[in-house]
Short mmCIF file of C-alpha atoms in Angstrom, two decimals:
data_model
loop_
_atom_site.label_atom_id
_atom_site.label_comp_id
_atom_site.label_asym_id
_atom_site.label_seq_id
_atom_site.Cartn_x
_atom_site.Cartn_y
_atom_site.Cartn_z
CA MET A 551 -47.03 10.15 -24.31
CA GLU A 552 -49.78 12.75 -24.54
CA THR A 553 -51.78 13.37 -21.44
CA GLY A 554 -55.50 13.73 -21.11
CA ARG A 555 -56.30 12.19 -24.46
CA GLY A 556 -57.36 8.65 -25.10
CA ALA A 557 -56.17 6.55 -27.99
CA GLU A 558 -58.35 5.33 -30.81
CA LEU A 559 -58.43 1.56 -31.08
CA VAL A 560 -59.68 -0.20 -34.19
CA PHE A 561 -60.09 -3.94 -34.76
CA VAL A 562 -60.33 -4.81 -38.44
CA GLN A 563 -61.57 -8.33 -39.18
CA VAL A 564 -59.49 -9.72 -36.36
CA ALA A 565 -59.41 -13.49 -35.91
CA LYS A 566 -57.49 -15.51 -33.38
CA GLN A 567 -56.85 -19.20 -33.38
CA PHE A 568 -55.07 -21.30 -30.75
CA GLY A 569 -54.11 -24.56 -32.45
CA ASP A 570 -57.36 -26.00 -33.82
CA GLN A 571 -59.49 -23.79 -31.68
CA GLN A 572 -61.00 -20.74 -33.30
CA VAL A 573 -61.46 -18.31 -30.41
CA LEU A 574 -62.29 -15.15 -32.32
CA ARG A 575 -63.71 -15.44 -35.85
CA ARG A 576 -64.18 -11.94 -37.03
CA ILE A 577 -64.08 -8.89 -34.81
CA ASP A 578 -64.78 -5.45 -36.24
CA LEU A 579 -64.80 -2.86 -33.53
CA THR A 580 -63.92 0.80 -33.33
CA VAL A 581 -63.26 2.38 -29.98
CA LYS A 582 -63.27 6.15 -30.15
CA PRO A 583 -60.73 8.21 -28.18
CA GLY A 584 -61.83 8.56 -24.57
CA GLU A 585 -64.64 6.06 -24.93
CA PHE A 586 -65.45 3.48 -22.26
CA ILE A 587 -66.35 0.11 -23.77
CA ALA A 588 -67.50 -2.92 -21.83
CA ILE A 589 -67.05 -6.33 -23.39
CA ILE A 590 -69.30 -9.04 -22.09
CA GLY A 591 -70.03 -12.62 -23.01
CA ARG A 592 -70.21 -16.09 -21.57
CA SER A 593 -67.04 -17.51 -20.11
CA GLY A 594 -64.73 -18.87 -22.79
CA CYS A 595 -66.21 -16.64 -25.49
CA GLY A 596 -62.85 -15.03 -26.18
CA LYS A 597 -63.40 -11.68 -24.49
CA SER A 598 -60.15 -11.91 -22.53
CA THR A 599 -58.33 -12.88 -25.72
CA LEU A 600 -59.66 -9.70 -27.32
CA LEU A 601 -58.17 -7.69 -24.48
CA ARG A 602 -54.84 -9.50 -24.71
CA LEU A 603 -54.76 -8.75 -28.42
CA ALA A 604 -55.26 -5.06 -27.64
CA ALA A 605 -52.41 -5.21 -25.11
CA GLY A 606 -50.14 -6.81 -27.70
CA LEU A 607 -49.72 -9.91 -25.53
CA GLU A 608 -51.14 -11.99 -28.38
CA THR A 609 -50.95 -11.40 -32.12
CA PRO A 610 -53.99 -11.85 -34.33
CA THR A 611 -54.04 -14.89 -36.64
CA SER A 612 -55.52 -12.64 -39.32
CA GLY A 613 -56.83 -9.10 -39.55
CA MET A 614 -55.23 -6.12 -37.87
CA ILE A 615 -55.40 -3.84 -34.90
CA GLN A 616 -54.77 -0.13 -35.26
CA LEU A 617 -53.89 2.27 -32.53
CA ASP A 618 -54.42 5.90 -33.54
CA GLY A 619 -54.14 4.82 -37.15
CA GLN A 620 -50.88 2.96 -36.60
CA LEU A 621 -50.71 -0.78 -37.03
CA LEU A 622 -50.11 -2.41 -33.64
CA HIS A 623 -47.25 -4.85 -33.51
CA GLY A 624 -45.46 -6.09 -30.43
CA LEU A 625 -46.40 -4.86 -26.99
CA ASN A 626 -48.79 -1.93 -26.88
CA THR A 627 -46.75 0.72 -25.08
CA ALA A 628 -49.65 3.18 -24.90
CA ALA A 629 -51.69 0.69 -22.89
CA ARG A 630 -51.72 -0.41 -19.28
CA VAL A 631 -53.50 -3.52 -18.09
CA MET A 632 -55.33 -4.26 -14.86
CA PHE A 633 -55.58 -8.00 -14.33
CA GLN A 634 -58.12 -9.99 -12.39
CA ASP A 635 -55.54 -10.65 -9.70
CA ALA A 636 -53.71 -7.46 -8.76
CA ARG A 637 -50.28 -8.90 -9.69
CA LEU A 638 -48.40 -6.69 -7.27
CA LEU A 639 -44.81 -7.69 -6.60
CA PRO A 640 -44.97 -9.05 -3.03
CA TRP A 641 -41.32 -8.10 -2.40
CA ARG A 642 -41.79 -4.43 -3.14
CA ARG A 643 -43.59 -1.97 -0.94
CA VAL A 644 -46.81 -0.39 -2.17
CA ILE A 645 -45.13 2.78 -3.38
CA ASP A 646 -42.40 0.86 -5.24
CA ASN A 647 -45.06 -1.26 -6.91
CA VAL A 648 -46.75 1.91 -8.13
CA GLY A 649 -43.47 3.25 -9.51
CA LEU A 650 -42.52 -0.03 -11.20
CA GLY A 651 -40.49 0.53 -14.34
CA LEU A 652 -40.50 4.32 -14.07
CA LYS A 653 -37.38 6.41 -14.40
CA GLY A 654 -36.40 9.66 -12.75
CA ASP A 655 -38.15 11.25 -9.82
CA TRP A 656 -41.45 9.46 -9.62
CA LYS A 657 -41.96 9.28 -5.83
CA GLU A 658 -44.01 12.43 -5.58
CA GLN A 659 -46.15 11.41 -8.52
CA ALA A 660 -46.66 7.99 -6.92
CA ILE A 661 -47.91 9.58 -3.71
CA THR A 662 -50.31 11.72 -5.74
CA VAL A 663 -51.79 8.70 -7.53
CA LEU A 664 -52.02 6.79 -4.27
CA GLU A 665 -53.93 9.75 -2.85
CA GLN A 666 -56.30 9.55 -5.81
CA VAL A 667 -57.09 5.93 -5.00
CA GLY A 668 -57.23 6.71 -1.28
CA LEU A 669 -54.18 4.72 -0.18
CA ALA A 670 -51.49 7.34 0.43
CA ASP A 671 -51.17 6.22 4.06
CA ARG A 672 -50.33 2.65 3.00
CA ALA A 673 -47.41 3.65 0.75
CA LYS A 674 -44.81 1.95 2.95
CA ASP A 675 -46.75 -1.29 3.52
CA TRP A 676 -46.09 -4.67 1.96
CA PRO A 677 -48.81 -5.83 -0.44
CA SER A 678 -49.39 -8.93 1.72
CA VAL A 679 -51.06 -6.90 4.47
CA LEU A 680 -53.58 -5.25 2.11
CA SER A 681 -57.11 -6.47 1.45
CA GLY A 682 -58.16 -7.62 -2.03
CA GLY A 683 -59.84 -4.31 -2.79
CA GLN A 684 -56.84 -2.32 -1.60
CA ARG A 685 -54.54 -4.40 -3.79
CA GLN A 686 -56.68 -3.66 -6.82
CA ARG A 687 -56.58 0.04 -5.95
CA VAL A 688 -52.77 -0.13 -5.85
CA ALA A 689 -52.87 -1.90 -9.22
CA LEU A 690 -55.08 0.90 -10.54
CA ALA A 691 -52.63 3.51 -9.24
CA ARG A 692 -49.78 1.62 -10.92
CA ALA A 693 -51.71 1.56 -14.19
CA LEU A 694 -52.55 5.25 -14.08
CA ILE A 695 -49.26 6.76 -12.92
CA SER A 696 -47.83 6.71 -16.43
CA ARG A 697 -50.95 8.43 -17.81
CA PRO A 698 -51.81 5.71 -20.33
CA GLN A 699 -53.89 6.52 -23.39
CA LEU A 700 -55.58 3.17 -23.16
CA LEU A 701 -56.56 1.28 -20.03
CA LEU A 702 -57.37 -2.40 -20.44
CA LEU A 703 -59.33 -3.93 -17.58
CA ASP A 704 -59.46 -7.73 -17.54
CA GLU A 705 -62.24 -8.51 -15.03
CA PRO A 706 -60.34 -6.56 -12.40
CA LEU A 707 -63.25 -6.52 -9.95
CA GLY A 708 -64.35 -10.12 -10.44
CA ALA A 709 -62.80 -11.37 -7.21
CA LEU A 710 -64.02 -8.56 -4.97
CA ASP A 711 -67.02 -8.56 -2.66
CA ALA A 712 -70.12 -6.66 -3.74
CA LEU A 713 -69.56 -3.52 -1.66
CA THR A 714 -65.89 -3.18 -2.56
CA ARG A 715 -66.82 -3.72 -6.18
CA ILE A 716 -69.27 -0.81 -6.17
CA GLU A 717 -66.64 1.40 -4.53
CA MET A 718 -64.08 0.42 -7.16
CA GLN A 719 -66.52 1.05 -10.01
CA ARG A 720 -67.10 4.56 -8.70
CA LEU A 721 -63.37 5.12 -8.37
CA ILE A 722 -62.65 3.89 -11.89
CA GLU A 723 -65.44 6.04 -13.33
CA ARG A 724 -64.25 9.14 -11.49
CA LEU A 725 -60.64 8.72 -12.63
CA TRP A 726 -61.75 7.97 -16.19
CA ARG A 727 -63.83 11.15 -16.28
CA GLU A 728 -60.90 13.18 -14.96
CA GLN A 729 -58.26 11.75 -17.26
CA ARG A 730 -60.28 10.79 -20.36
CA PHE A 731 -58.24 7.75 -21.32
CA THR A 732 -59.84 5.14 -23.56
CA ALA A 733 -61.04 2.19 -21.51
CA LEU A 734 -61.78 -1.38 -22.48
CA LEU A 735 -63.40 -3.39 -19.71
CA VAL A 736 -63.89 -7.12 -19.92
CA THR A 737 -66.49 -8.30 -17.45
CA HIS A 738 -69.03 -11.05 -16.88
CA ASP A 739 -71.14 -8.70 -14.78
CA VAL A 740 -73.80 -7.02 -16.96
CA ASP A 741 -74.63 -4.64 -14.11
CA GLU A 742 -71.04 -3.46 -14.06
CA ALA A 743 -70.96 -3.08 -17.84
CA VAL A 744 -74.07 -0.88 -17.86
CA MET A 745 -72.82 1.04 -14.84
CA LEU A 746 -69.57 2.10 -16.49
CA ALA A 747 -69.66 1.82 -20.26
CA ASP A 748 -70.60 4.13 -23.09
CA ARG A 749 -71.16 1.04 -25.18
CA VAL A 750 -71.69 -2.57 -24.25
CA VAL A 751 -70.31 -5.10 -26.73
CA LEU A 752 -71.40 -8.73 -26.57
CA ILE A 753 -69.04 -11.34 -27.97
CA GLU A 754 -70.69 -14.53 -29.14
CA ASP A 755 -69.39 -17.26 -31.43
CA GLY A 756 -66.21 -15.26 -31.92
CA GLU A 757 -68.00 -12.20 -33.27
CA CYS A 758 -69.48 -8.98 -31.95
CA ALA A 759 -73.09 -10.09 -31.58
CA LEU A 760 -74.37 -6.90 -30.03
CA ASP A 761 -73.09 -3.36 -29.83
CA LEU A 762 -75.38 -1.37 -27.61
CA PRO A 763 -74.89 2.27 -26.64
CA VAL A 764 -75.75 3.13 -23.05
CA ARG A 765 -77.29 6.58 -23.02
CA LEU A 766 -77.95 6.91 -19.32
CA PRO A 767 -76.65 10.04 -17.58
CA ARG A 768 -73.68 9.63 -15.22
CA PRO A 769 -73.30 8.90 -12.39
CA ARG A 770 -75.74 6.08 -13.00
CA GLN A 771 -78.08 4.69 -10.42
CA ARG A 772 -78.69 0.96 -10.09
CA GLY A 773 -82.22 1.48 -8.78
CA ASP A 774 -83.15 3.43 -11.90
CA ALA A 775 -85.89 1.84 -14.05
CA ALA A 776 -84.10 2.51 -17.35
CA PHE A 777 -80.92 0.98 -15.88
CA ALA A 778 -82.70 -2.17 -14.77
CA ASP A 779 -84.46 -2.37 -18.11
CA LEU A 780 -81.23 -2.25 -20.07
CA VAL A 781 -79.53 -4.82 -17.85
CA ASP A 782 -82.52 -7.09 -18.29
CA THR A 783 -82.47 -6.70 -22.06
CA ILE A 784 -78.81 -7.58 -22.31
CA LEU A 785 -79.15 -10.53 -19.96
CA ARG A 786 -82.05 -11.95 -21.95
CA ARG A 787 -80.05 -11.46 -25.13
CA ILE A 788 -77.11 -13.43 -23.70
CA LEU A 789 -79.22 -16.22 -22.30
CA SER A 790 -81.52 -16.84 -25.25
CA THR A 791 -79.69 -17.36 -28.48
CA GLU A 792 -82.64 -18.90 -30.34
CA SER A 793 -85.10 -15.98 -30.07
CA ASP A 794 -82.60 -13.40 -31.30
CA GLU A 795 -84.93 -11.23 -33.31
CA LYS A 796 -87.45 -10.82 -30.56
CA VAL A 797 -84.89 -9.65 -28.02
CA ILE A 798 -83.28 -7.20 -30.39
CA ALA A 799 -86.73 -5.86 -31.16
CA ALA A 800 -87.31 -5.56 -27.43
CA SER A 801 -84.01 -3.76 -27.01
CA SER A 802 -84.84 -1.19 -29.65
CA MET A 803 -88.25 -0.81 -28.01
CA SER A 804 -86.70 -0.04 -24.66
CA GLU A 805 -84.33 2.39 -26.33
CA LYS A 806 -87.26 4.23 -27.84
CA ARG A 807 -88.95 4.24 -24.46
CA ARG A 808 -85.91 5.88 -22.93
CA ALA A 809 -85.76 8.46 -25.66
CA LEU A 810 -89.32 9.48 -24.88
CA MET B 369 -45.64 -5.17 34.40
CA LYS B 370 -41.90 -5.13 34.83
CA GLU B 371 -42.02 -8.43 36.69
CA SER B 372 -43.88 -10.19 33.87
CA LYS B 373 -41.41 -8.85 31.31
CA LYS B 374 -38.59 -10.36 33.32
CA VAL B 375 -40.40 -13.69 33.52
CA LYS B 376 -40.88 -13.61 29.76
CA TRP B 377 -37.21 -12.85 29.22
CA ILE B 378 -36.23 -15.80 31.42
CA HIS B 379 -38.62 -18.02 29.47
CA GLU B 380 -37.28 -16.98 26.10
CA LYS B 381 -33.56 -16.64 26.71
CA VAL B 382 -32.66 -18.80 29.70
CA VAL B 383 -34.90 -21.86 29.54
CA PRO B 384 -33.53 -23.20 26.20
CA TRP B 385 -30.05 -23.34 27.76
CA GLY B 386 -31.20 -25.22 30.87
CA LEU B 387 -30.84 -28.73 29.48
CA PRO B 388 -27.37 -28.26 27.95
CA ILE B 389 -26.11 -26.81 31.23
CA VAL B 390 -27.53 -29.68 33.29
CA LEU B 391 -25.93 -32.19 30.88
CA LEU B 392 -22.60 -30.42 31.06
CA VAL B 393 -22.62 -30.40 34.86
CA ALA B 394 -23.62 -34.09 34.94
CA TRP B 395 -20.80 -34.90 32.48
CA GLN B 396 -18.23 -33.07 34.61
CA GLY B 397 -19.55 -34.79 37.73
CA ALA B 398 -19.45 -38.23 36.12
CA VAL B 399 -15.81 -37.84 35.07
CA GLU B 400 -14.74 -36.50 38.46
CA ALA B 401 -16.52 -39.30 40.27
CA GLY B 402 -14.64 -41.76 38.10
CA TRP B 403 -17.75 -43.24 36.44
CA LEU B 404 -16.55 -42.10 33.07
CA SER B 405 -12.97 -42.71 31.94
CA SER B 406 -11.29 -39.61 30.51
CA ARG B 407 -10.10 -41.93 27.70
CA VAL B 408 -13.72 -42.26 26.63
CA LEU B 409 -14.80 -38.72 27.32
CA PRO B 410 -12.62 -36.10 28.97
CA ALA B 411 -14.22 -33.68 31.43
CA PRO B 412 -15.50 -30.39 29.98
CA THR B 413 -12.83 -28.55 31.94
CA ASP B 414 -10.15 -30.68 30.27
CA VAL B 415 -11.56 -29.82 26.86
CA VAL B 416 -11.46 -26.13 27.73
CA ALA B 417 -7.90 -26.54 28.94
CA ALA B 418 -6.91 -28.26 25.69
CA ALA B 419 -8.52 -25.43 23.72
CA TRP B 420 -6.62 -22.86 25.76
CA ASP B 421 -3.40 -24.73 25.21
CA LEU B 422 -3.89 -24.82 21.43
CA LEU B 423 -4.81 -21.17 21.43
CA GLU B 424 -1.70 -20.20 23.34
CA LYS B 425 0.62 -22.11 21.06
CA GLY B 426 -0.96 -20.31 18.08
CA GLU B 427 -1.69 -23.67 16.49
CA LEU B 428 -5.43 -23.21 16.69
CA TRP B 429 -5.56 -20.11 14.51
CA GLN B 430 -3.44 -21.73 11.89
CA HIS B 431 -5.73 -24.77 11.61
CA LEU B 432 -8.85 -22.65 11.85
CA SER B 433 -7.88 -20.24 9.10
CA ILE B 434 -6.85 -23.11 6.83
CA SER B 435 -10.18 -24.89 7.23
CA PHE B 436 -12.08 -21.66 6.91
CA GLY B 437 -10.25 -20.71 3.74
CA ARG B 438 -10.92 -24.10 2.13
CA ALA B 439 -14.60 -23.87 3.02
CA LEU B 440 -15.00 -20.36 1.67
CA ILE B 441 -13.07 -20.84 -1.57
CA GLY B 442 -14.82 -24.13 -2.31
CA PHE B 443 -18.18 -22.62 -1.50
CA ALA B 444 -17.53 -19.55 -3.64
CA ILE B 445 -16.54 -21.64 -6.67
CA GLY B 446 -19.21 -24.34 -6.38
CA GLY B 447 -21.92 -21.97 -5.20
CA SER B 448 -21.50 -19.45 -7.98
CA LEU B 449 -21.29 -22.20 -10.60
CA GLY B 450 -24.49 -23.80 -9.32
CA PHE B 451 -26.20 -20.43 -9.09
CA VAL B 452 -25.30 -19.36 -12.62
CA LEU B 453 -26.22 -22.77 -14.08
CA GLY B 454 -29.52 -22.72 -12.17
CA LEU B 455 -30.38 -19.25 -13.46
CA LEU B 456 -29.35 -20.08 -17.00
CA ASN B 457 -31.33 -23.32 -17.17
CA GLY B 458 -34.29 -21.77 -15.37
CA VAL B 459 -34.64 -18.80 -17.67
CA PHE B 460 -33.64 -20.35 -21.00
CA ARG B 461 -35.33 -23.58 -22.03
CA PRO B 462 -32.72 -24.52 -24.68
CA ALA B 463 -29.95 -24.27 -22.09
CA GLU B 464 -31.89 -26.59 -19.82
CA ARG B 465 -32.43 -29.10 -22.59
CA LEU B 466 -28.72 -29.08 -23.33
CA LEU B 467 -27.35 -29.21 -19.78
CA ASP B 468 -29.87 -30.47 -17.24
CA THR B 469 -29.64 -34.20 -17.98
CA SER B 470 -25.86 -34.18 -17.70
CA ILE B 471 -25.96 -32.18 -14.47
CA GLN B 472 -28.53 -34.52 -12.96
CA MET B 473 -26.36 -37.54 -13.82
CA ILE B 474 -23.32 -36.07 -12.11
CA ARG B 475 -25.48 -34.98 -9.20
CA ASN B 476 -26.42 -38.56 -8.48
CA ILE B 477 -22.83 -39.58 -7.80
CA PRO B 478 -22.18 -39.15 -4.06
CA HIS B 479 -19.37 -36.64 -4.22
CA LEU B 480 -17.49 -38.24 -1.32
CA ALA B 481 -17.21 -41.41 -3.42
CA MET B 482 -14.82 -39.44 -5.60
CA ILE B 483 -12.25 -39.00 -2.85
CA PRO B 484 -9.88 -41.73 -4.14
CA LEU B 485 -10.01 -40.26 -7.63
CA VAL B 486 -9.57 -36.75 -6.31
CA ILE B 487 -6.52 -37.78 -4.32
CA LEU B 488 -5.08 -39.34 -7.48
CA TRP B 489 -5.71 -36.13 -9.39
CA PHE B 490 -4.63 -33.55 -6.86
CA GLY B 491 -2.72 -35.43 -4.17
CA ILE B 492 -3.59 -34.31 -0.68
CA GLY B 493 -3.00 -30.62 -1.43
CA GLU B 494 -5.43 -27.75 -1.13
CA GLU B 495 -7.00 -28.33 -4.54
CA ALA B 496 -8.44 -31.67 -3.50
CA LYS B 497 -10.36 -30.21 -0.56
CA VAL B 498 -11.52 -27.16 -2.45
CA PHE B 499 -12.63 -29.33 -5.35
CA LEU B 500 -14.65 -31.64 -3.12
CA VAL B 501 -16.34 -28.76 -1.30
CA ALA B 502 -17.14 -27.06 -4.60
CA ILE B 503 -18.69 -30.23 -6.05
CA GLY B 504 -20.62 -30.74 -2.81
CA VAL B 505 -22.23 -27.30 -2.69
CA LEU B 506 -22.81 -26.94 -6.43
CA PHE B 507 -25.82 -29.24 -6.64
CA PRO B 508 -28.03 -28.05 -3.78
CA ILE B 509 -27.57 -24.48 -5.00
CA TYR B 510 -28.21 -25.51 -8.62
CA VAL B 511 -31.32 -27.56 -7.91
CA ASN B 512 -32.92 -24.95 -5.66
CA THR B 513 -32.08 -22.01 -7.90
CA LEU B 514 -33.58 -23.84 -10.88
CA HIS B 515 -36.65 -24.77 -8.86
CA GLY B 516 -37.05 -21.19 -7.63
CA ILE B 517 -36.76 -19.67 -11.10
CA ARG B 518 -39.18 -22.25 -12.47
CA ASN B 519 -41.78 -21.32 -9.89
CA VAL B 520 -41.68 -17.58 -10.47
CA ASP B 521 -45.28 -16.50 -11.09
CA ALA B 522 -45.79 -16.25 -14.86
CA GLY B 523 -48.52 -13.67 -14.24
CA LEU B 524 -46.00 -11.35 -12.59
CA LEU B 525 -43.59 -11.73 -15.52
CA GLU B 526 -46.37 -10.92 -17.96
CA MET B 527 -47.32 -7.89 -15.88
CA GLY B 528 -43.67 -6.80 -15.89
CA ARG B 529 -43.54 -6.95 -19.67
CA VAL B 530 -46.78 -5.01 -20.05
CA TYR B 531 -45.42 -2.37 -17.70
CA GLY B 532 -42.37 -1.91 -19.90
CA LEU B 533 -39.62 -3.63 -17.89
CA ARG B 534 -36.51 -4.42 -19.89
CA PRO B 535 -35.03 -7.94 -19.71
CA TRP B 536 -32.46 -7.07 -17.04
CA GLN B 537 -35.10 -5.22 -15.03
CA LEU B 538 -37.33 -8.28 -15.30
CA PHE B 539 -34.45 -10.30 -13.93
CA TRP B 540 -33.63 -8.05 -10.97
CA ARG B 541 -37.18 -7.11 -10.03
CA ILE B 542 -39.09 -10.32 -10.73
CA TRP B 543 -37.01 -13.42 -11.55
CA LEU B 544 -34.46 -13.08 -8.79
CA PRO B 545 -36.66 -11.92 -5.89
CA GLY B 546 -39.26 -14.48 -6.91
CA ALA B 547 -36.72 -17.28 -6.71
CA LEU B 548 -34.95 -16.01 -3.62
CA SER B 549 -36.69 -18.02 -0.91
CA SER B 550 -35.90 -21.22 -2.78
CA ILE B 551 -32.31 -20.10 -3.41
CA LEU B 552 -31.85 -19.50 0.31
CA VAL B 553 -33.09 -23.01 1.09
CA GLY B 554 -30.37 -24.21 -1.28
CA LEU B 555 -27.85 -22.02 0.50
CA ARG B 556 -28.70 -23.58 3.84
CA TYR B 557 -28.35 -27.11 2.50
CA ALA B 558 -25.11 -26.16 0.79
CA LEU B 559 -23.61 -24.74 3.98
CA GLY B 560 -24.35 -28.00 5.76
CA ILE B 561 -22.78 -30.04 2.97
CA MET B 562 -19.81 -27.69 2.90
CA TRP B 563 -18.84 -28.59 6.49
CA LEU B 564 -19.61 -32.25 6.06
CA THR B 565 -17.39 -32.49 3.00
CA LEU B 566 -14.62 -30.58 4.67
CA ILE B 567 -14.68 -32.80 7.77
CA VAL B 568 -14.44 -35.96 5.73
CA ALA B 569 -11.82 -34.61 3.34
CA GLU B 570 -9.62 -33.24 6.12
CA THR B 571 -9.94 -36.38 8.18
CA ILE B 572 -8.89 -38.65 5.33
CA ALA B 573 -6.20 -36.65 3.66
CA ALA B 574 -4.75 -33.48 5.09
CA ASP B 575 -1.66 -32.12 6.79
CA ARG B 576 -3.36 -29.05 8.27
CA GLY B 577 -6.84 -27.96 9.29
CA ILE B 578 -9.28 -28.92 12.01
CA GLY B 579 -9.80 -32.43 10.64
CA TYR B 580 -6.08 -32.99 10.69
CA LEU B 581 -5.96 -31.64 14.25
CA ALA B 582 -8.51 -34.25 15.32
CA MET B 583 -6.83 -37.15 13.50
CA ASN B 584 -3.42 -36.19 14.79
CA ALA B 585 -4.75 -36.00 18.35
CA ARG B 586 -6.27 -39.45 17.97
CA GLU B 587 -2.85 -40.91 17.29
CA PHE B 588 -1.57 -39.47 20.57
CA MET B 589 -4.75 -40.48 22.43
CA GLN B 590 -5.55 -36.81 23.18
CA THR B 591 -9.28 -37.33 23.56
CA ASP B 592 -9.73 -33.76 24.83
CA VAL B 593 -8.40 -32.30 21.56
CA VAL B 594 -10.57 -34.67 19.51
CA VAL B 595 -13.67 -33.59 21.41
CA PHE B 596 -12.66 -29.96 21.04
CA SER B 597 -12.31 -30.34 17.24
CA ILE B 598 -15.76 -31.87 17.03
CA LEU B 599 -17.15 -28.97 19.05
CA LEU B 600 -15.47 -26.55 16.65
CA TYR B 601 -17.29 -28.10 13.72
CA ALA B 602 -20.56 -27.88 15.62
CA LEU B 603 -19.88 -24.23 16.32
CA PHE B 604 -19.15 -23.44 12.69
CA GLY B 605 -22.20 -25.33 11.55
CA LYS B 606 -24.32 -23.26 13.90
CA LEU B 607 -22.62 -20.08 12.70
CA ALA B 608 -23.30 -20.90 9.04
CA ASP B 609 -26.91 -21.64 9.86
CA SER B 610 -27.27 -18.33 11.68
CA ILE B 611 -25.92 -16.48 8.66
CA ALA B 612 -28.45 -18.20 6.40
CA ARG B 613 -31.23 -17.37 8.87
CA PHE B 614 -30.13 -13.75 9.01
CA LEU B 615 -30.21 -13.49 5.21
CA GLU B 616 -33.66 -15.06 5.10
CA LYS B 617 -34.94 -12.60 7.65
CA ARG B 618 -33.46 -9.68 5.80
CA TRP B 619 -34.24 -10.58 2.20
CA LEU B 620 -37.62 -12.19 2.74
CA ARG B 621 -39.06 -9.50 5.00
CA TRP B 622 -41.97 -9.09 2.61
CA ASN B 623 -43.00 -12.72 3.05
CA VAL B 624 -45.42 -13.26 5.93
CA ASN B 625 -43.90 -16.69 6.53
CA TYR B 626 -40.59 -15.11 7.51
CA GLN B 627 -41.89 -12.21 9.56
CA ASN B 628 -41.52 -12.25 13.37
CA ARG B 629 -39.38 -15.35 13.32
#
């Protein structure tokens, strides 16, 4: 596995059906190496399914997924996933959770990653004594120790309180900027999407309904007018499906405004 | 500071033994005063004397080791069979479909009801006792292992696969530890059933062992030896339970429910 370089991920006319239910109709999406993409949408729109397809946990009903030009089949070994619940093994100490599945001498490396997420002093603890935010930080350390080319984040901050969430967003952004892996974040929080992503993709009716670049300088500020503007635009786009044209017009307006 | 520590120690270690000691003293007193016939219940000192006598003649060790051996061999055979079947049927659906119904049918026969048949098959030799113990412990281990495996968090298994664990790593790191608390519950039940089965089997058909010791003593009206045999079973039961508790404490350290117990 190469270090410091993200993978390119391409969805080509991907559709996914569970029984009679068409979850994804037609997804065309290209994620450039090292890019941070946020996928948003109403609950049940299939955004988590998209992520599971990228992880190789599901196979597309039709279409294909390419990873660095190679057709993805079976589990995606270049990818690591962070789930909504941390999914730490309760019977292994923090450090052994971080080193899960690794061979050779990984202890030192594990301590280093735990330092990066600020939990080196909890290495010997059981996961049960950690707070929700700390568990997610351990999960992040576990995901990053193997230097993945692609990090898939399935609403990993959804269950955290507002302050912890902001802390985690900063941590994820910092580590992403240091390591330049490709990141795919599924979230229902538009604020979070705009905070972190290079592009925000909206999934609606099983298709990519909106693909909006976020050209705000990092680190981004929530109080910023352009930030608030963009969040507002996206929210209005999600909430009003009937007045599509108007909102898209508004979005391009606000983009122009920012460019000025 | 020191004083309060001492008080705490007395509370924790001495108080629980208060009632048994009072009962024992009352029992001894009642026999010596003639309120209780030693035919009905011999004095505690007589029981101790009988134990000493058996120990001196070397008879006790012989019976003890025989009973112990039967228990262990039966437990090893039945326990490992139940464990393997539980794992197999828990992990592989087709195996469960093939085997579970049959196992559940056999499970519903009270295994002690098979004693006449077992005596016909094996006589009153060692095999009969070992067989009964094995059948007795098989099912609690099987049922609880299956239940434990079934309840392993699917999310953890999925995580394990995403993080590149091979099938045997999945088994050792996720399936087995995830099922362990349930398996240990099965172990505790099985240890109880192990003694129960052995007592019944040895009492009905045996020429050696603690059960035989008790039945033989009954014929000679040696109430003290009978009481002593019963106490031996109680002691072993307690010992088995302590072992199970120790394993729980050691293997389930990570589980808050088993910490500081």
